[in-house]
Amino acid sequence: MDYLEGLNPSQRAAVEQLKGPVMIVAGAGSGKTRVITYRVAHLIRNGVDPFSILVLTFTNKAAKEMRERITSVVGDAARNIWMGTFHSVFARILRVEAQHLGYPSNFTIYDTDDSKSLIRTILKEMQLDDKLYNANFVYNRISSAKNNLISAAEYQKNEQIQAEDNSTGRSFLGQIYQTYTQRCFKAGAMDFDDLLFKTNVLLKNHPEILYKYQNKFKYLMLDEYQDTNFSQYLIVKKLAAIHENLCVVGDDAQSIYAFRGANIQNILNFEKDYPDVKVYKLEQNYRSTKNIVNIANSIIAKNKNQLKKDVFSNNETGDKIKIIRAFSDNEEGKIVAENIVQKRSISGSKYKEFAILYRTNAQSRAMEEALRKLGVPYKIYGGTSFYQRKEIKDLIAYFRLTFNPNDEEALKRVINYPRRGIGNTSVERIMIAANQQNIGLWDVIKEAPTYLDNRTASAVAPFSTLIQSFQAIASDHNAFDTAMHIAQHSGLLRDLYEDKSVEGLSRYENIQELLNGIKEFSEREDIEEKGLDVFMQDIALLTNEDNDKDPNADTVSLMTIHSSKGLEFPYVHIVGLEENLFPSQRSLNSRSDLEEERRLFYVALTRAEKNVYISYATSRYQWGTLNNCEPSRFIDELDPQYLDLDFKPRMESSGPASSFANERAGWQQNQSDQHGDTYFKPKPKIKQKTTSILPKAHVPSENFSPSDTSKLQVGMEVEHERFGFGKVVNVEGKAPDMKATIFFKELGQKQLLLKFAKLRIID
């Protein structure tokens, strides 16, 4: 049991509690993953059959890491644990039980693009205004309904939902949902939401199957329980109903996904669901300095709806959190980029130790431009993943069609790519025939002479033969041989090879990389089934978090705060702390929404290990218009004793944070809603007795021109184009890494890297 020796008392108690309902409230950086993996290992070490353990996560990356750690303790027995994301585990169950729902076991899993493409087709067929019935809006509406376990039939019967749709002029949403459901079923396809929705249907309508899996999974563990939605909550509650050996791990302070259906009440009400629950709190933060932990505590303490815990750190005190004011979003980007270069030079850090976090993707532009100007390598985290690239989706569509020819979205994608004389007119004729006969597109193509005119039938016959030949190859070849055959004989590989442009070469190399991955899969010794259909099941369930980050790349990471969840960096810049941006304007209508924004800020702060920089701009471009900005109320809420202002007060004030409230001219909280929600409304500007500590912008002298600073000496008077006038108090290092410490009259002392500092030496 040596693996228990390295745990602190709270962690060890949670690991050793094996029976009954358990809730582990894990603060940021408290060793949550370690506790989960050791608890599973401890179950196995105490005689629990690995086949009876179910561990659910939110990313495949997390599941893989946990399995590796468990293997290091218990050996190969870890291979027998049912472990993975909600979607991957229940897709596995659905493939076994699919016939009970009328689906084939090799059903296709539609990604978001497939679903939206089908919705656009339906909108076109129904001749609906695609601006009013925007495909994104319709998709989100259907997704929300499924996550709340509302079927298409129930959607159309629900008077409240119908009234809401009618009030927005979208009375056909129910019909679209119904048609979408029917078309997916006809195509033998489920979308991502179906993997949970259909599992709920399966467990509800087939009690013998529910009983089967209740007795199979005697021990359940859930990671990130605060992020579960109603559908996930209900599945877990049903599966754990007999044995109640259910352990949930999470942190209500990091619940930030309400926009995609996560319900924080799942974790807040766990003790009500299971009165006999044992609660363990992991409160020691091993990641961050004391100042970072304390500042994060000061912000999250403002939330009323939370599980109380006292997060602390025994690490060093560390630097205070720096608040930086910029005059524009472009200047904010410049300050951040210069700070990264300077900090890297002083500390000897790598670029990959720095992260820039923002509330919205649009904020990345100013950051990217500033980083490019200084030659700083960076990567946008959360961009297009490998499996979402067009050429990859094209080849995968051929794979999907090989195993499920009823997959209409895959069929439409490749029926005329590469070009084979089957244009839009021919496809429309196929669709019309399919609708008239109430059969699938593939049924029409396979029996083309029966349903189509001679010209169209002649055009599609070779395509039908091609797909059937792929099916024959797949039946007795491994994944790589099948994939290579399809890539070559579909004409896709040749088409990309003949494109000699830079983009064409890149696309060709991406296909080669996909085939390399399939080759590695075919040679794996830890799996028995090595068909291409098995490989397809794996990649269909990959999440963006599993693909986006190369841990070896030495680049600054740029990402939204939502994307940063679960990550950590020594140095973190949180940018754009302005009203209506962070917190977002949409969050100002209710207390619950504002508290989620505050939790998002807490997540951002707790990503940092050593240093946090918080910045805001007093003006920012939005939709082509330059707008004045007000500092975020969240800055006001930070405990000033942990702050380091990037400017010097011009007059005495009641405290560092108070000035931000003055500058924002105050936003009052009115407890006016009967449900207790808080509404935030701007009030007229009031003259403040306390003068703002924010300095006036420095206007460079008329003759301002940067001087040669290679001979800069202590005692010299200098002018900085932004910081104003100052005096050199220290010079250290050698060119090109010389640094100078300068005391500026308005801002106080600052250390600058001279090769980037624009200084005018005053004679």
CSV table of C-alpha atoms in Angstrom, one decimal, residues 404-688:
chain,number,residue,atom,x,y,z
A,404,ASN,CA,-23.0,2.4,-42.9
A,405,PRO,CA,-24.1,3.1,-46.5
A,406,ASN,CA,-27.3,4.6,-45.1
A,407,ASP,CA,-25.3,7.5,-43.7
A,408,GLU,CA,-26.8,10.3,-45.9
A,409,GLU,CA,-24.4,13.1,-44.7
A,410,ALA,CA,-21.3,11.0,-45.6
A,411,LEU,CA,-22.9,10.0,-48.9
A,412,LYS,CA,-23.7,13.6,-49.9
A,413,ARG,CA,-20.2,14.7,-49.0
A,414,VAL,CA,-18.3,12.3,-51.3
A,415,ILE,CA,-20.8,11.2,-54.0
A,416,ASN,CA,-19.2,13.7,-56.4
A,417,TYR,CA,-15.7,14.1,-54.8
A,418,PRO,CA,-13.5,13.6,-56.5
A,419,ARG,CA,-15.7,14.6,-59.4
A,420,ARG,CA,-17.4,11.7,-61.2
A,421,GLY,CA,-20.2,13.4,-63.1
A,422,ILE,CA,-22.8,13.3,-60.3
A,423,GLY,CA,-23.8,17.0,-60.0
A,424,ASN,CA,-26.4,18.7,-57.8
A,425,THR,CA,-29.2,18.0,-60.2
A,426,SER,CA,-28.5,14.2,-60.0
A,427,VAL,CA,-28.3,14.3,-56.2
A,428,GLU,CA,-31.6,16.2,-56.1
A,429,ARG,CA,-33.2,13.5,-58.3
A,430,ILE,CA,-31.9,10.8,-55.9
A,431,MET,CA,-33.3,12.7,-52.9
A,432,ILE,CA,-36.7,13.2,-54.6
A,433,ALA,CA,-36.9,9.5,-55.4
A,434,ALA,CA,-35.9,8.5,-51.9
A,435,ASN,CA,-38.6,10.8,-50.4
A,436,GLN,CA,-41.3,9.5,-52.7
A,437,GLN,CA,-40.5,5.9,-52.0
A,438,ASN,CA,-39.8,6.6,-48.3
A,439,ILE,CA,-36.4,4.8,-48.6
A,440,GLY,CA,-32.8,5.9,-48.0
A,441,LEU,CA,-30.5,7.5,-50.6
A,442,TRP,CA,-28.3,4.4,-50.7
A,443,ASP,CA,-31.4,2.2,-51.5
A,444,VAL,CA,-32.1,4.4,-54.5
A,445,ILE,CA,-28.4,4.4,-55.7
A,446,LYS,CA,-28.1,0.6,-55.3
A,447,GLU,CA,-31.2,0.0,-57.4
A,448,ALA,CA,-30.7,3.0,-59.6
A,449,PRO,CA,-32.3,1.6,-62.8
A,450,THR,CA,-35.5,1.0,-60.8
A,451,TYR,CA,-35.8,4.6,-59.4
A,452,LEU,CA,-33.9,6.9,-61.7
A,453,ASP,CA,-33.8,7.9,-65.3
A,454,ASN,CA,-31.2,6.2,-67.5
A,455,ARG,CA,-28.7,9.1,-67.5
A,456,THR,CA,-28.6,9.5,-63.8
A,457,ALA,CA,-28.6,5.7,-63.2
A,458,SER,CA,-25.6,5.4,-65.5
A,459,ALA,CA,-23.8,8.1,-63.6
A,460,VAL,CA,-24.3,6.6,-60.1
A,461,ALA,CA,-23.7,3.0,-61.0
A,462,PRO,CA,-19.9,3.1,-60.8
A,463,PHE,CA,-20.2,4.9,-57.4
A,464,SER,CA,-22.4,2.1,-56.1
A,465,THR,CA,-20.0,-0.5,-57.3
A,466,LEU,CA,-17.1,1.4,-55.7
A,467,ILE,CA,-18.7,1.5,-52.2
A,468,GLN,CA,-19.7,-2.2,-52.4
A,469,SER,CA,-16.1,-3.1,-53.3
A,470,PHE,CA,-14.9,-1.1,-50.2
A,471,GLN,CA,-17.3,-3.1,-48.1
A,472,ALA,CA,-15.9,-6.4,-49.4
A,473,ILE,CA,-12.3,-5.3,-48.6
A,474,ALA,CA,-13.2,-4.1,-45.1
A,475,SER,CA,-14.8,-7.5,-44.2
A,476,ASP,CA,-11.5,-9.3,-44.2
A,477,HIS,CA,-8.7,-6.7,-43.9
A,478,ASN,CA,-7.3,-4.8,-41.0
A,479,ALA,CA,-7.8,-1.0,-40.5
A,480,PHE,CA,-4.7,0.2,-42.3
A,481,ASP,CA,-5.1,-2.0,-45.4
A,482,THR,CA,-8.7,-1.1,-45.7
A,483,ALA,CA,-8.0,2.6,-45.2
A,484,MET,CA,-5.2,2.7,-47.7
A,485,HIS,CA,-7.3,0.8,-50.3
A,486,ILE,CA,-10.2,3.4,-49.9
A,487,ALA,CA,-7.8,6.4,-50.0
A,488,GLN,CA,-6.3,5.1,-53.3
A,489,HIS,CA,-9.3,3.7,-55.1
A,490,SER,CA,-11.7,6.5,-54.2
A,491,GLY,CA,-9.4,8.9,-56.1
A,492,LEU,CA,-9.1,11.2,-53.1
A,493,LEU,CA,-5.3,10.5,-52.6
A,494,ARG,CA,-4.6,11.1,-56.3
A,495,ASP,CA,-6.7,14.3,-56.4
A,496,LEU,CA,-4.7,15.8,-53.4
A,497,TYR,CA,-1.4,14.6,-54.9
A,498,GLU,CA,-2.0,16.4,-58.1
A,499,ASP,CA,-2.6,19.7,-56.3
A,500,LYS,CA,0.9,21.2,-56.2
A,501,SER,CA,0.0,24.3,-54.2
A,502,VAL,CA,1.3,24.8,-50.7
A,503,GLU,CA,-2.3,24.2,-49.4
A,504,GLY,CA,-2.6,21.1,-51.5
A,505,LEU,CA,0.7,19.7,-50.2
A,506,SER,CA,-0.4,20.4,-46.6
A,507,ARG,CA,-3.7,18.5,-47.2
A,508,TYR,CA,-1.9,15.6,-48.8
A,509,GLU,CA,0.5,15.4,-45.8
A,510,ASN,CA,-2.6,15.5,-43.4
A,511,ILE,CA,-4.0,12.4,-45.2
A,512,GLN,CA,-0.6,10.7,-44.8
A,513,GLU,CA,-0.7,11.5,-41.1
A,514,LEU,CA,-4.2,10.0,-40.8
A,515,LEU,CA,-3.0,6.9,-42.5
A,516,ASN,CA,0.1,6.8,-40.2
A,517,GLY,CA,-2.3,6.9,-37.2
A,518,ILE,CA,-4.3,4.0,-38.6
A,519,LYS,CA,-1.2,2.1,-39.2
A,520,GLU,CA,-0.2,2.5,-35.5
A,521,PHE,CA,-3.7,1.4,-34.5
A,522,SER,CA,-3.4,-1.7,-36.6
A,523,GLU,CA,-0.2,-2.7,-35.0
A,524,ARG,CA,-1.3,-2.2,-31.4
A,525,GLU,CA,-1.0,-5.3,-29.2
A,526,ASP,CA,-3.4,-4.3,-26.5
A,527,ILE,CA,-6.6,-4.6,-28.6
A,528,GLU,CA,-8.0,-7.7,-30.3
A,529,GLU,CA,-10.4,-6.0,-32.9
A,530,LYS,CA,-8.3,-4.1,-35.4
A,531,GLY,CA,-10.9,-3.3,-38.1
A,532,LEU,CA,-11.3,0.1,-39.5
A,533,ASP,CA,-14.8,0.3,-38.0
A,534,VAL,CA,-13.2,0.0,-34.5
A,535,PHE,CA,-10.8,2.8,-35.3
A,536,MET,CA,-13.7,4.9,-36.5
A,537,GLN,CA,-15.6,4.5,-33.2
A,538,ASP,CA,-12.6,5.8,-31.4
A,539,ILE,CA,-12.0,9.0,-33.4
A,540,ALA,CA,-15.7,9.8,-33.6
A,541,LEU,CA,-15.6,10.4,-29.8
A,542,LEU,CA,-12.5,12.5,-29.6
A,543,THR,CA,-13.0,15.9,-28.0
A,544,ASN,CA,-11.2,19.1,-28.9
A,545,GLU,CA,-9.2,18.9,-25.6
A,546,ASP,CA,-7.8,15.6,-26.8
A,547,ASN,CA,-6.3,17.0,-30.0
A,548,ASP,CA,-5.4,20.6,-29.6
A,549,LYS,CA,-2.2,20.8,-27.6
A,550,ASP,CA,1.2,19.6,-28.4
A,551,PRO,CA,2.9,19.4,-25.0
A,552,ASN,CA,6.4,19.7,-26.6
A,553,ALA,CA,5.8,22.8,-28.6
A,554,ASP,CA,7.5,25.9,-27.1
A,555,THR,CA,4.8,28.4,-27.8
A,556,VAL,CA,2.7,30.8,-25.8
A,557,SER,CA,-0.8,29.4,-25.4
A,558,LEU,CA,-3.8,31.7,-26.3
A,559,MET,CA,-7.2,30.4,-25.3
A,560,THR,CA,-10.6,31.3,-23.9
A,561,ILE,CA,-10.9,30.7,-20.1
A,562,HIS,CA,-13.4,27.9,-20.8
A,563,SER,CA,-10.7,26.1,-22.8
A,564,SER,CA,-8.2,26.5,-20.0
A,565,LYS,CA,-10.1,24.3,-17.6
A,566,GLY,CA,-7.9,21.5,-16.3
A,567,LEU,CA,-4.7,23.2,-17.4
A,568,GLU,CA,-1.9,25.0,-15.5
A,569,PHE,CA,0.9,27.4,-16.4
A,570,PRO,CA,3.6,29.1,-14.4
A,571,TYR,CA,2.7,32.5,-15.8
A,572,VAL,CA,-0.9,33.6,-16.7
A,573,HIS,CA,-2.2,36.8,-18.3
A,574,ILE,CA,-5.9,37.3,-17.9
A,575,VAL,CA,-6.9,40.1,-20.3
A,576,GLY,CA,-10.0,42.2,-21.0
A,577,LEU,CA,-11.3,42.6,-17.4
A,578,GLU,CA,-14.0,45.1,-18.5
A,579,GLU,CA,-17.7,45.5,-17.8
A,580,ASN,CA,-19.9,43.9,-20.4
A,581,LEU,CA,-16.9,41.8,-21.6
A,582,PHE,CA,-15.9,40.0,-18.4
A,583,PRO,CA,-18.4,39.7,-16.8
A,584,SER,CA,-20.2,39.4,-20.1
A,585,GLN,CA,-23.2,41.6,-20.8
A,586,ARG,CA,-25.5,38.6,-21.0
A,587,SER,CA,-24.6,37.7,-17.4
A,588,LEU,CA,-25.9,40.9,-15.9
A,589,ASN,CA,-29.6,39.8,-15.8
A,590,SER,CA,-29.5,37.4,-12.9
A,591,ARG,CA,-27.4,36.5,-9.9
A,592,SER,CA,-26.9,32.9,-11.1
A,593,ASP,CA,-25.5,34.1,-14.4
A,594,LEU,CA,-23.2,36.6,-12.6
A,595,GLU,CA,-22.0,33.9,-10.2
A,596,GLU,CA,-21.1,31.7,-13.1
A,597,GLU,CA,-19.0,34.5,-14.6
A,598,ARG,CA,-17.3,34.9,-11.2
A,599,ARG,CA,-16.6,31.1,-11.1
A,600,LEU,CA,-15.0,31.6,-14.6
A,601,PHE,CA,-12.7,34.3,-13.2
A,602,TYR,CA,-11.8,31.9,-10.3
A,603,VAL,CA,-10.9,29.2,-12.9
A,604,ALA,CA,-8.7,31.7,-14.7
A,605,LEU,CA,-6.8,32.8,-11.6
A,606,THR,CA,-6.2,29.2,-10.4
A,607,ARG,CA,-4.6,28.2,-13.7
A,608,ALA,CA,-1.5,30.0,-12.5
A,609,GLU,CA,1.4,28.6,-10.5
A,610,LYS,CA,3.7,31.6,-10.0
A,611,ASN,CA,2.4,34.8,-11.5
A,612,VAL,CA,-0.9,36.3,-12.5
A,613,TYR,CA,-1.3,39.5,-14.5
A,614,ILE,CA,-4.8,41.0,-14.9
A,615,SER,CA,-5.2,43.7,-17.5
A,616,TYR,CA,-8.0,45.9,-18.9
A,617,ALA,CA,-8.3,48.6,-21.6
A,618,THR,CA,-10.1,51.9,-21.3
A,619,SER,CA,-11.1,51.7,-25.0
A,620,ARG,CA,-11.7,48.7,-27.3
A,621,TYR,CA,-12.9,48.2,-30.8
A,622,GLN,CA,-16.2,46.4,-31.2
A,623,TRP,CA,-17.9,45.8,-34.5
A,624,GLY,CA,-15.6,48.5,-36.0
A,625,THR,CA,-16.5,51.1,-33.4
A,626,LEU,CA,-14.1,52.4,-30.7
A,627,ASN,CA,-15.9,52.2,-27.4
A,628,ASN,CA,-14.9,53.5,-24.0
A,629,CYS,CA,-14.6,50.7,-21.4
A,630,GLU,CA,-15.2,50.5,-17.7
A,631,PRO,CA,-13.0,48.2,-15.5
A,632,SER,CA,-14.7,45.0,-14.4
A,633,ARG,CA,-16.5,44.8,-11.1
A,634,PHE,CA,-14.4,41.7,-10.5
A,635,ILE,CA,-11.3,43.9,-10.0
A,636,ASP,CA,-13.2,45.8,-7.3
A,637,GLU,CA,-13.9,42.4,-5.6
A,638,LEU,CA,-10.2,41.4,-5.3
A,639,ASP,CA,-8.7,41.8,-1.9
A,640,PRO,CA,-6.3,44.8,-2.3
A,641,GLN,CA,-3.7,43.3,0.0
A,642,TYR,CA,-2.7,40.8,-2.7
A,643,LEU,CA,-2.6,43.4,-5.5
A,644,ASP,CA,0.3,45.1,-7.2
A,645,LEU,CA,-0.9,48.1,-9.3
A,646,ASP,CA,0.9,49.0,-12.4
A,647,PHE,CA,0.6,52.7,-11.7
A,648,LYS,CA,1.0,55.0,-8.7
A,649,PRO,CA,-1.9,56.8,-7.0
A,650,ARG,CA,-1.9,60.6,-7.6
A,651,MET,CA,-3.8,61.3,-4.4
A,652,GLU,CA,-4.7,59.4,-1.3
A,653,SER,CA,-7.7,57.1,-1.7
A,654,SER,CA,-9.6,54.6,0.4
A,655,GLY,CA,-7.8,51.6,-1.2
A,656,PRO,CA,-6.5,50.3,-4.5
A,657,ALA,CA,-9.8,48.7,-5.5
A,658,SER,CA,-12.0,51.6,-4.7
A,659,SER,CA,-10.8,53.6,-7.7
A,660,PHE,CA,-12.1,51.1,-10.1
A,661,ALA,CA,-15.6,51.5,-8.7
A,662,ASN,CA,-15.2,55.3,-9.1
A,663,GLU,CA,-14.1,55.0,-12.7
A,664,ARG,CA,-17.0,52.7,-13.5
A,665,ALA,CA,-19.3,55.3,-12.0
A,666,GLY,CA,-20.9,52.6,-9.9
A,667,TRP,CA,-23.2,49.7,-10.8
A,668,GLN,CA,-25.9,49.2,-8.2
A,669,GLN,CA,-27.4,45.9,-7.2
A,670,ASN,CA,-31.2,45.9,-6.8
A,671,GLN,CA,-32.8,42.9,-5.1
A,672,SER,CA,-36.0,43.4,-7.1
A,673,ASP,CA,-36.8,40.0,-8.5
A,674,GLN,CA,-39.3,37.9,-6.6
A,675,HIS,CA,-37.0,34.9,-7.1
A,676,GLY,CA,-34.1,36.7,-5.4
A,677,ASP,CA,-32.2,37.3,-8.7
A,678,THR,CA,-29.9,40.4,-8.7
A,679,TYR,CA,-30.2,42.8,-11.6
A,680,PHE,CA,-27.4,45.2,-12.4
A,681,LYS,CA,-28.4,48.5,-13.9
A,682,PRO,CA,-26.2,51.5,-14.6
A,683,LYS,CA,-26.9,54.6,-12.5
A,684,PRO,CA,-26.2,58.2,-13.4
A,685,LYS,CA,-22.6,59.3,-12.9
A,686,ILE,CA,-22.1,60.8,-9.5
A,687,LYS,CA,-19.2,63.1,-8.7
A,688,GLN,CA,-16.8,61.2,-6.4
